[in-house]
Backbone as a printed PyTorch tensor [residue, N CA C, xyz], in Angstrom:
tensor([[[-30.6950, -38.2080, -17.8790],
         [-30.0330, -37.9110, -16.6080],
         [-31.0370, -37.8900, -15.4650]],

        [[-32.1670, -37.1990, -15.6770],
         [-33.1300, -37.0570, -14.6010],
         [-33.7630, -38.4020, -14.2300]],

        [[-34.1340, -39.1870, -15.2540],
         [-34.7230, -40.4830, -14.9550],
         [-33.7160, -41.3860, -14.2700]],

        [[-32.4550, -41.2470, -14.6270],
         [-31.4510, -42.0780, -13.9780],
         [-31.3130, -41.6820, -12.5030]],

        [[-31.5000, -40.3830, -12.1890],
         [-31.4640, -39.9610, -10.7880],
         [-32.5990, -40.6190, -10.0120]],

        [[-33.8060, -40.5890, -10.5600],
         [-34.9620, -41.1880,  -9.9010],
         [-34.7780, -42.6940,  -9.7560]],

        [[-34.2750, -43.3290, -10.8080],
         [-34.0380, -44.7750, -10.7460],
         [-32.9740, -45.1180,  -9.7060]],

        [[-31.9180, -44.3100,  -9.6430],
         [-30.8600, -44.5990,  -8.6630],
         [-31.3640, -44.4090,  -7.2380]],

        [[-32.2060, -43.3990,  -7.0050],
         [-32.7810, -43.2020,  -5.6660],
         [-33.6740, -44.3840,  -5.3080]],

        [[-34.5390, -44.7850,  -6.2430],
         [-35.4380, -45.9140,  -5.9780],
         [-34.6550, -47.2050,  -5.7300]],

        [[-33.6150, -47.4370,  -6.5190],
         [-32.7900, -48.6330,  -6.3130],
         [-32.0670, -48.5860,  -4.9750]],

        [[-31.5630, -47.4150,  -4.6180],
         [-30.8690, -47.2680,  -3.3410],
         [-31.8240, -47.5140,  -2.1700]],

        [[-33.0390, -46.9870,  -2.2810],
         [-34.0450, -47.2300,  -1.2300],
         [-34.3600, -48.7180,  -1.1440]],

        [[-34.5470, -49.3690,  -2.2960],
         [-34.8470, -50.8090,  -2.3030],
         [-33.7040, -51.6200,  -1.6950]],

        [[-32.4750, -51.2490,  -2.0090],
         [-31.3270, -51.9540,  -1.4350],
         [-31.2610, -51.7690,   0.0750]],

        [[-31.5000, -50.5540,   0.5380],
         [-31.5030, -50.2820,   1.9830],
         [-32.5970, -51.0980,   2.6780]],

        [[-33.7610, -51.1810,   2.0310],
         [-34.8760, -51.9410,   2.6060],
         [-34.5030, -53.4130,   2.7230]],

        [[-33.9440, -53.9730,   1.6560],
         [-33.5960, -55.3920,   1.6530],
         [-32.5240, -55.7220,   2.6860]],

        [[-31.5590, -54.8340,   2.8410],
         [-30.4110, -55.1390,   3.6950],
         [-30.5950, -54.7680,   5.1630]],

        [[-31.2290, -53.6350,   5.4300],
         [-31.1510, -53.0970,   6.7840],
         [-32.4780, -52.8200,   7.4840]],

        [[-33.5770, -52.7150,   6.7830],
         [-34.8070, -52.1960,   7.3830],
         [-35.8390, -53.3050,   7.5020]],

        [[-36.4210, -53.4100,   8.6890],
         [-37.4560, -54.4190,   8.9200],
         [-38.7860, -53.9460,   8.3290]],

        [[-39.7170, -54.8730,   8.1870],
         [-41.0340, -54.5620,   7.6410],
         [-41.7640, -53.5820,   8.5570]],

        [[-41.6000, -53.7830,   9.8580],
         [-42.2380, -52.8970,  10.8370],
         [-41.7370, -51.4660,  10.6910]],

        [[-40.4320, -51.2820,  10.5860],
         [-39.8640, -49.9510,  10.4160],
         [-40.2320, -49.3580,   9.0560]],

        [[-40.3080, -50.2010,   8.0460],
         [-40.6830, -49.7430,   6.7050],
         [-42.0540, -49.0820,   6.7320]],

        [[-43.0020, -49.7190,   7.4180],
         [-44.3440, -49.1610,   7.5100],
         [-44.4000, -47.9810,   8.4600]],

        [[-43.7360, -48.0970,   9.6030],
         [-43.8080, -47.0460,  10.6240],
         [-43.2030, -45.7410,  10.1310]],

        [[-42.0640, -45.8140,   9.4670],
         [-41.3900, -44.6020,   9.0000],
         [-41.7980, -44.2010,   7.5870]],

        [[-42.7370, -44.9310,   7.0120],
         [-43.2830, -44.6140,   5.7020],
         [-42.1710, -44.3940,   4.6680]],

        [[-41.3380, -45.3970,   4.5330],
         [-40.2010, -45.3280,   3.6170],
         [-40.6860, -45.1670,   2.1770]],

        [[-41.8400, -45.7300,   1.8700],
         [-42.3920, -45.6180,   0.5160],
         [-42.6160, -44.1510,   0.1380]],

        [[-42.8560, -43.3190,   1.1390],
         [-43.0750, -41.8990,   0.8930],
         [-41.8240, -41.2410,   0.3060]],

        [[-40.6480, -41.7660,   0.6290],
         [-39.4180, -41.2190,   0.0690],
         [-39.3940, -41.3730,  -1.4560]],

        [[-39.9170, -42.4920,  -1.9430],
         [-39.9820, -42.6990,  -3.3880],
         [-40.9350, -41.7030,  -4.0390]],

        [[-42.0620, -41.4520,  -3.3830],
         [-43.0150, -40.4930,  -3.9360],
         [-42.4410, -39.0750,  -3.9010]],

        [[-41.7160, -38.7440,  -2.8410],
         [-41.0680, -37.4240,  -2.7660],
         [-40.0420, -37.2900,  -3.8880]],

        [[-39.2640, -38.3550,  -4.1140],
         [-38.2660, -38.3230,  -5.1840],
         [-38.9370, -38.1220,  -6.5400]],

        [[-40.0500, -38.7990,  -6.7790],
         [-40.7490, -38.6440,  -8.0600],
         [-41.2660, -37.2190,  -8.2250]],

        [[-41.7650, -36.6270,  -7.1480],
         [-42.2530, -35.2530,  -7.2310],
         [-41.1160, -34.2590,  -7.4260]],

        [[-39.9960, -34.4900,  -6.7530],
         [-38.8530, -33.5940,  -6.9280],
         [-38.2650, -33.7080,  -8.3310]],

        [[-38.3880, -34.8690,  -8.9220],
         [-37.8470, -35.1060, -10.2590],
         [-38.8000, -34.6340, -11.3600]],

        [[-39.9800, -34.2030, -10.9620],
         [-40.9970, -33.7540, -11.9090],
         [-40.4670, -32.5830, -12.7410]],

        [[-40.8140, -32.5680, -14.0050],
         [-40.3200, -31.5170, -14.9010],
         [-40.8550, -30.1400, -14.5280]],

        [[-41.9810, -30.0650, -13.8510],
         [-42.5480, -28.7840, -13.4380],
         [-41.6530, -28.0750, -12.4290]],

        [[-40.8710, -28.8480, -11.6760],
         [-40.0670, -28.2770, -10.6030],
         [-38.5970, -28.1250, -10.9750]],

        [[-38.2780, -28.2050, -12.2570],
         [-36.8700, -28.1580, -12.6710],
         [-36.2080, -26.8220, -12.3590]],

        [[-36.9660, -25.7250, -12.4350],
         [-36.3900, -24.4080, -12.2350],
         [-36.3500, -23.9960, -10.7680]],

        [[-36.8870, -24.7930,  -9.8840],
         [-36.9350, -24.4580,  -8.4670],
         [-35.5850, -24.7780,  -7.8210]],

        [[-34.9440, -23.7590,  -7.3160],
         [-33.6330, -23.9410,  -6.6890],
         [-33.7400, -24.7820,  -5.4170]],

        [[-34.8250, -24.5670,  -4.6550],
         [-35.0200, -25.3550,  -3.4290],
         [-35.2170, -26.8370,  -3.7370]],

        [[-35.8390, -27.1410,  -4.8780],
         [-36.0120, -28.5480,  -5.2620],
         [-34.6660, -29.1880,  -5.5820]],

        [[-33.7760, -28.4250,  -6.1670],
         [-32.4390, -28.9600,  -6.4550],
         [-31.7030, -29.2650,  -5.1520]],

        [[-31.8520, -28.3680,  -4.1710],
         [-31.2400, -28.6250,  -2.8670],
         [-31.9410, -29.7880,  -2.1560]],

        [[-33.2530, -29.8810,  -2.3500],
         [-34.0100, -30.9770,  -1.7350],
         [-33.5970, -32.3260,  -2.3240]],

        [[-33.2550, -32.3570,  -3.6070],
         [-32.7760, -33.6050,  -4.2130],
         [-31.4820, -34.0670,  -3.5430]],

        [[-30.5950, -33.1110,  -3.3050],
         [-29.3320, -33.4440,  -2.6330],
         [-29.6110, -33.9410,  -1.2200]],

        [[-30.5230, -33.2640,  -0.5250],
         [-30.8770, -33.6730,   0.8390],
         [-31.5110, -35.0620,   0.8410]],

        [[-32.3600, -35.3370,  -0.1460],
         [-32.9860, -36.6560,  -0.2390],
         [-31.9460, -37.7400,  -0.4930]],

        [[-30.9690, -37.4510,  -1.3130],
         [-29.8880, -38.4170,  -1.5350],
         [-29.1520, -38.7190,  -0.2350]],

        [[-28.8970, -37.6820,   0.5610],
         [-28.2200, -37.8810,   1.8470],
         [-29.0840, -38.7140,   2.7930]],

        [[-30.3810, -38.4320,   2.8060],
         [-31.2870, -39.2060,   3.6680],
         [-31.2770, -40.6690,   3.2610]],

        [[-31.3850, -40.9270,   1.9650],
         [-31.4330, -42.3070,   1.4720],
         [-30.1180, -43.0290,   1.7650]],

        [[-28.9990, -42.3350,   1.5960],
         [-27.7060, -42.9640,   1.8720],
         [-27.5210, -43.2710,   3.3540]],

        [[-28.1140, -42.4620,   4.2270],
         [-27.9990, -42.6490,   5.6770],
         [-29.2020, -43.3560,   6.2820]],

        [[-30.0360, -43.9770,   5.4660],
         [-31.2950, -44.5570,   5.9500],
         [-31.0760, -45.5700,   7.0690]],

        [[-30.0940, -46.4190,   6.9260],
         [-29.8090, -47.4220,   7.9600],
         [-29.4640, -46.7530,   9.2780]],

        [[-28.5830, -45.7780,   9.2370],
         [-28.1640, -45.0870,  10.4630],
         [-29.3310, -44.3090,  11.0690]],

        [[-30.1340, -43.6660,  10.2450],
         [-31.2220, -42.8290,  10.7470],
         [-32.3460, -43.6260,  11.3850]],

        [[-32.5950, -44.8220,  10.8900],
         [-33.7400, -45.5910,  11.3850],
         [-33.3410, -46.6370,  12.4110]],

        [[-32.2450, -47.3290,  12.2130],
         [-31.8920, -48.4500,  13.0760],
         [-31.0680, -48.0690,  14.3010]],

        [[-30.6550, -46.8420,  14.3980],
         [-29.8300, -46.4430,  15.5460],
         [-30.7030, -45.7920,  16.6150]],

        [[-30.1300, -44.9410,  17.4230],
         [-30.8290, -44.3830,  18.5860],
         [-31.9880, -43.4800,  18.1840]],

        [[-32.7660, -43.0850,  19.1670],
         [-33.9290, -42.2340,  18.9560],
         [-33.5790, -40.8660,  18.4110]],

        [[-32.3810, -40.3680,  18.7090],
         [-31.9650, -39.0640,  18.1930],
         [-31.9080, -39.1060,  16.6740]],

        [[-31.3570, -40.1820,  16.1440],
         [-31.2680, -40.3130,  14.6900],
         [-32.6450, -40.4740,  14.0550]],

        [[-33.5400, -41.1550,  14.7460],
         [-34.8920, -41.3260,  14.2120],
         [-35.6160, -39.9900,  14.1410]],

        [[-35.4810, -39.1780,  15.1680],
         [-36.1170, -37.8600,  15.1270],
         [-35.4540, -36.9820,  14.0670]],

        [[-34.1620, -37.1610,  13.8550],
         [-33.4660, -36.4270,  12.7930],
         [-34.0430, -36.8180,  11.4310]],

        [[-34.2870, -38.1070,  11.2370],
         [-34.8890, -38.5850,   9.9930],
         [-36.2490, -37.9180,   9.7800]],

        [[-37.0770, -37.9160,  10.8180],
         [-38.4140, -37.3390,  10.6950],
         [-38.3550, -35.8500,  10.3870]],

        [[-37.4300, -35.1350,  11.0240],
         [-37.3010, -33.6950,  10.7780],
         [-36.8450, -33.4240,   9.3500]],

        [[-35.9100, -34.2130,   8.8710],
         [-35.3940, -33.9950,   7.5160],
         [-36.4530, -34.2970,   6.4630]],

        [[-37.2330, -35.3500,   6.6680],
         [-38.2920, -35.6750,   5.7090],
         [-39.3940, -34.6210,   5.7820]],

        [[-39.7340, -34.1800,   6.9860],
         [-40.7620, -33.1420,   7.1320],
         [-40.3350, -31.8420,   6.4570]],

        [[-39.0520, -31.5430,   6.4680],
         [-38.5460, -30.3510,   5.7940],
         [-38.7870, -30.4500,   4.2900]],

        [[-38.5630, -31.6280,   3.7170],
         [-38.8270, -31.8330,   2.2920],
         [-40.3240, -31.7020,   1.9910]],

        [[-41.1420, -32.2960,   2.8440],
         [-42.5910, -32.2500,   2.6480],
         [-43.0960, -30.8130,   2.7750]],

        [[-42.5360, -30.0700,   3.7280],
         [-42.9410, -28.6770,   3.9290],
         [-42.6320, -27.8490,   2.6900]],

        [[-41.4670, -28.0790,   2.0720],
         [-41.1450, -27.3450,   0.8460],
         [-42.1440, -27.6730,  -0.2540]],

        [[-42.4550, -28.9500,  -0.4340],
         [-43.4080, -29.3350,  -1.4740],
         [-44.7810, -28.7220,  -1.2200]],

        [[-45.1610, -28.6590,   0.0470],
         [-46.4590, -28.0900,   0.4020],
         [-46.4720, -26.5780,   0.1640]],

        [[-45.4560, -25.8820,   0.6450],
         [-45.4470, -24.4220,   0.5680],
         [-45.1980, -23.9120,  -0.8530]],

        [[-44.2410, -24.4900,  -1.5430],
         [-43.8470, -23.9620,  -2.8410],
         [-44.6480, -24.5470,  -4.0090]],

        [[-45.1100, -25.7900,  -3.8850],
         [-45.7260, -26.4580,  -5.0340],
         [-47.1350, -26.9800,  -4.7530]],

        [[-47.6950, -26.6800,  -3.5850],
         [-49.0520, -27.1020,  -3.2030],
         [-49.2560, -28.6100,  -3.3300]],

        [[-48.2570, -29.3600,  -2.9080],
         [-48.3460, -30.8190,  -2.8630],
         [-48.6130, -31.2010,  -1.4100]],

        [[-49.7230, -31.8870,  -1.1670],
         [-50.1410, -32.2070,   0.1870],
         [-50.1000, -33.7110,   0.4250]],

        [[-50.0460, -34.0830,   1.6930],
         [-50.0720, -35.4920,   2.0460],
         [-51.4900, -36.0300,   1.8860]],

        [[-51.6010, -37.3400,   1.8110],
         [-52.9060, -37.9800,   1.6580],
         [-53.7980, -37.6290,   2.8490]],

        [[-55.0530, -37.3690,   2.5800],
         [-56.0920, -37.0660,   3.5770],
         [-55.8760, -35.7330,   4.2910]],

        [[-55.0060, -34.8790,   3.7810],
         [-54.7570, -33.5840,   4.4220],
         [-56.0460, -32.7660,   4.5150]],

        [[-56.7470, -32.6410,   3.4060],
         [-57.9460, -31.8100,   3.3810],
         [-59.1100, -32.4740,   4.1180]],

        [[-59.1780, -33.7900,   4.0910],
         [-60.2370, -34.4750,   4.8290],
         [-60.1180, -34.1730,   6.3160]],

        [[-58.9200, -34.2890,   6.8680],
         [-58.7240, -34.0230,   8.2900],
         [-58.9250, -32.5490,   8.6200]],

        [[-58.3920, -31.6770,   7.7830],
         [-58.4920, -30.2410,   8.0460],
         [-59.9430, -29.7690,   7.9640]],

        [[-60.6200, -30.1250,   6.8950],
         [-62.0030, -29.6850,   6.7280],
         [-62.9140, -30.2960,   7.7860]],

        [[-62.6720, -31.5560,   8.1550],
         [-63.4960, -32.1720,   9.1960],
         [-63.3760, -31.4010,  10.5070]],

        [[-62.1680, -31.0350,  10.8760],
         [-61.9620, -30.2770,  12.1100],
         [-62.6100, -28.9110,  12.0620]],

        [[-62.4170, -28.2030,  10.9630],
         [-62.9750, -26.8520,  10.8410],
         [-64.4990, -26.8910,  10.8400]],

        [[-65.0720, -27.7660,  10.0420],
         [-66.5230, -27.8280,   9.9570],
         [-67.1520, -28.3780,  11.2350]],

        [[-66.4410, -29.2020,  11.9720],
         [-66.9530, -29.6470,  13.2720],
         [-67.0400, -28.4700,  14.2320]],

        [[-66.0190, -27.6250,  14.2400],
         [-66.0370, -26.4380,  15.1070],
         [-67.1570, -25.4910,  14.6850]],

        [[-67.3310, -25.3160,  13.3830],
         [-68.4320, -24.4780,  12.8900],
         [-69.7680, -25.0840,  13.3050]],

        [[-69.8970, -26.4050,  13.2010],
         [-71.1340, -27.0780,  13.6120],
         [-71.3920, -26.9360,  15.0980]],

        [[-70.3450, -27.0080,  15.9150],
         [-70.4950, -26.8290,  17.3620],
         [-70.9720, -25.4120,  17.6610]],

        [[-70.3530, -24.4180,  17.0280],
         [-70.7590, -23.0260,  17.2470],
         [-72.2010, -22.8050,  16.7970]],

        [[-72.5420, -23.3360,  15.6330],
         [-73.9160, -23.2120,  15.1420],
         [-74.8910, -23.9360,  16.0600]],

        [[-74.4970, -25.1080,  16.5530],
         [-75.3520, -25.8540,  17.4780],
         [-75.6000, -25.0910,  18.7690]],

        [[-74.5680, -24.4320,  19.2910],
         [-74.7560, -23.6210,  20.4920],
         [-75.6790, -22.4400,  20.2300]],

        [[-75.4850, -21.7840,  19.0960],
         [-76.3420, -20.6430,  18.7530],
         [-77.7970, -21.0670,  18.5830]],

        [[-78.0250, -22.1410,  17.8610],
         [-79.3940, -22.6180,  17.6480],
         [-79.9930, -23.1210,  18.9630]],

        [[-79.2070, -23.8390,  19.7330],
         [-79.6940, -24.3950,  20.9950],
         [-80.1290, -23.2940,  21.9630]],

        [[-79.2390, -22.3440,  22.1930],
         [-79.5650, -21.2750,  23.1280],
         [-80.5090, -20.2450,  22.5100]],

        [[-80.4430, -20.0540,  21.2070],
         [-81.3120, -19.0760,  20.5600],
         [-82.7460, -19.5500,  20.4470]],

        [[-82.9390, -20.8290,  20.2360],
         [-84.2920, -21.3670,  20.0500],
         [-84.9180, -21.8160,  21.3700]],

        [[-84.1470, -22.5090,  22.1850],
         [-84.7140, -23.1160,  23.3850],
         [-84.3690, -22.3540,  24.6650]],

        [[-83.5470, -21.3220,  24.5980],
         [-83.1050, -20.5190,  25.7430],
         [-82.4130, -21.3440,  26.8260]],

        [[-82.0100, -22.5370,  26.4610],
         [-81.2070, -23.3880,  27.3390],
         [-80.4630, -24.3850,  26.4380]],

        [[-79.5430, -25.0900,  27.0440],
         [-78.7470, -26.0310,  26.2580],
         [-79.5800, -27.2420,  25.9000]],

        [[-79.6660, -27.5190,  24.6070],
         [-80.3710, -28.7000,  24.1200],
         [-79.3340, -29.6190,  23.4830]],

        [[-78.9750, -30.7230,  24.1440],
         [-77.8990, -31.5750,  23.6170],
         [-78.2350, -32.2110,  22.2720]],

        [[-79.5060, -32.4680,  21.9950],
         [-79.8740, -33.0920,  20.7280],
         [-79.5350, -32.1680,  19.5490]],

        [[-79.9060, -30.9120,  19.6540],
         [-79.6170, -29.9540,  18.5900],
         [-78.1110, -29.7170,  18.4900]],

        [[-77.4540, -29.6060,  19.6370],
         [-76.0160, -29.3480,  19.6710],
         [-75.2370, -30.4550,  18.9700]],

        [[-75.4790, -31.7010,  19.3520],
         [-74.7370, -32.8170,  18.7560],
         [-75.1490, -33.0790,  17.3090]],

        [[-76.3980, -32.7880,  16.9630],
         [-76.8300, -32.9270,  15.5750],
         [-76.0550, -31.9510,  14.6840]],

        [[-75.9480, -30.7080,  15.1050],
         [-75.2130, -29.7080,  14.3200],
         [-73.7240, -30.0520,  14.2460]],

        [[-73.1500, -30.5070,  15.3390],
         [-71.7300, -30.8790,  15.3330],
         [-71.5030, -32.0630,  14.3950]],

        [[-72.3760, -33.0510,  14.4380],
         [-72.2490, -34.2140,  13.5580],
         [-72.4300, -33.8540,  12.0970]],

        [[-73.4090, -33.0090,  11.8070],
         [-73.6210, -32.5820,  10.4200],
         [-72.4020, -31.8010,   9.9210]],

        [[-71.8530, -30.9500,  10.7660],
         [-70.6510, -30.2040,  10.3890],
         [-69.4880, -31.1360,  10.0920]],

        [[-69.3180, -32.1680,  10.9120],
         [-68.2350, -33.1250,  10.7020],
         [-68.4230, -33.8860,   9.3840]],

        [[-69.6360, -34.3090,   9.1070],
         [-69.9060, -35.0510,   7.8700],
         [-69.6810, -34.1660,   6.6470]],

        [[-70.1540, -32.9300,   6.7030],
         [-69.9520, -32.0080,   5.5790],
         [-68.4600, -31.7720,   5.3540]],

        [[-67.7090, -31.5450,   6.4280],
         [-66.2680, -31.3490,   6.3080],
         [-65.5680, -32.5660,   5.7370]],

        [[-66.0040, -33.7390,   6.1640],
         [-65.4110, -34.9840,   5.6680],
         [-65.6660, -35.1550,   4.1750]],

        [[-66.8790, -34.8810,   3.7300],
         [-67.2230, -35.0310,   2.3180],
         [-66.4650, -34.0090,   1.4680]],

        [[-66.4800, -32.7410,   1.8810],
         [-65.7810, -31.7060,   1.1130],
         [-64.2740, -31.9490,   1.0880]],

        [[-63.7110, -32.3630,   2.2140],
         [-62.2790, -32.6530,   2.2710],
         [-61.9000, -33.8400,   1.4080]],

        [[-62.7360, -34.8660,   1.3940],
         [-62.4560, -36.0430,   0.5610],
         [-62.5080, -35.6780,  -0.9250]],

        [[-63.4510, -34.8080,  -1.2940],
         [-63.5130, -34.3680,  -2.6940],
         [-62.2590, -33.5920,  -3.0750]],

        [[-61.8050, -32.7260,  -2.1850],
         [-60.6000, -31.9430,  -2.4590],
         [-59.3730, -32.8630,  -2.5380]],

        [[-59.2980, -33.8690,  -1.6530],
         [-58.1900, -34.8340,  -1.6970],
         [-58.1970, -35.6240,  -3.0020]],

        [[-59.3750, -36.0200,  -3.4740],
         [-59.4540, -36.7470,  -4.7480],
         [-58.9810, -35.8660,  -5.8940]],

        [[-59.3570, -34.5900,  -5.8620],
         [-58.9060, -33.6590,  -6.8950],
         [-57.3840, -33.5170,  -6.8720]],

        [[-56.8110, -33.4040,  -5.6770],
         [-55.3560, -33.2910,  -5.5360],
         [-54.6690, -34.5470,  -6.0840]],

        [[-55.2370, -35.7160,  -5.7880],
         [-54.6540, -36.9600,  -6.2610],
         [-54.7200, -37.0540,  -7.7860]],

        [[-55.8450, -36.6120,  -8.3650],
         [-55.9830, -36.6580,  -9.8250],
         [-55.0060, -35.7290, -10.5210]],

        [[-54.7210, -34.5850,  -9.9150],
         [-53.8110, -33.6340, -10.5270],
         [-52.3430, -33.9410, -10.2080]],

        [[-52.0920, -34.9910,  -9.4180],
         [-50.7330, -35.3940,  -9.1080],
         [-50.0750, -34.5420,  -8.0470]],

        [[-50.8670, -33.9030,  -7.2030],
         [-50.3260, -33.0300,  -6.1720],
         [-50.5770, -33.6240,  -4.7910]],

        [[-50.3900, -34.9220,  -4.6810],
         [-50.5820, -35.5790,  -3.4000],
         [-49.4740, -36.6020,  -3.1850]],

        [[-48.9410, -36.6180,  -1.9630],
         [-47.8940, -37.5820,  -1.6220],
         [-48.4980, -38.9420,  -1.3960]]])
C-alpha cells in the first residue's frame, strides 16, 4: 500500500510535468523536490507521525492542483510555495530533515560574523586603530571555516538520508 502511494504520487507528478509544466517552471519551482518530500513522508520511520499522515494528504492535493498552482496567477504560485514550505518546515522541525546546503549557508554566515567580531577585536586590540588587513583576514578565515564545517555537516545529513 505504501509503495503504491509513493508510486502514484511520482506518476502523477510525471504526468503533470509532461502535460502542463514547462522546463523553466519545473526548475524554478523545484518540482523534483516534491518527489523527495513524498519519499521522506513515505519513509517507515515516520509512519507513526500524525502530522506526516496529514502532510501526505496535503501533498496529494498539491500534486493534483500542480497545473493550477504553477501556471495560473501569482496568487496561486505563492500559495504553492507556502504549502510546500509548510511540508518542509514539518520535516525540519519534527524529523530534522534539512534542505541541501542548509548547514553550509548557516555556518558560513555565523562564522563570518564571528570572524568579523574577532577581526575587530584583534585590529583595535593590537594596533589601537582599524587595520583592514587583519579585519578582512579574520572575516575570510571565519567564512572558510564555516563553509568547511557546514559542508561536512551537509554531507553527514545526506549520508543519513536526512536531506531534501
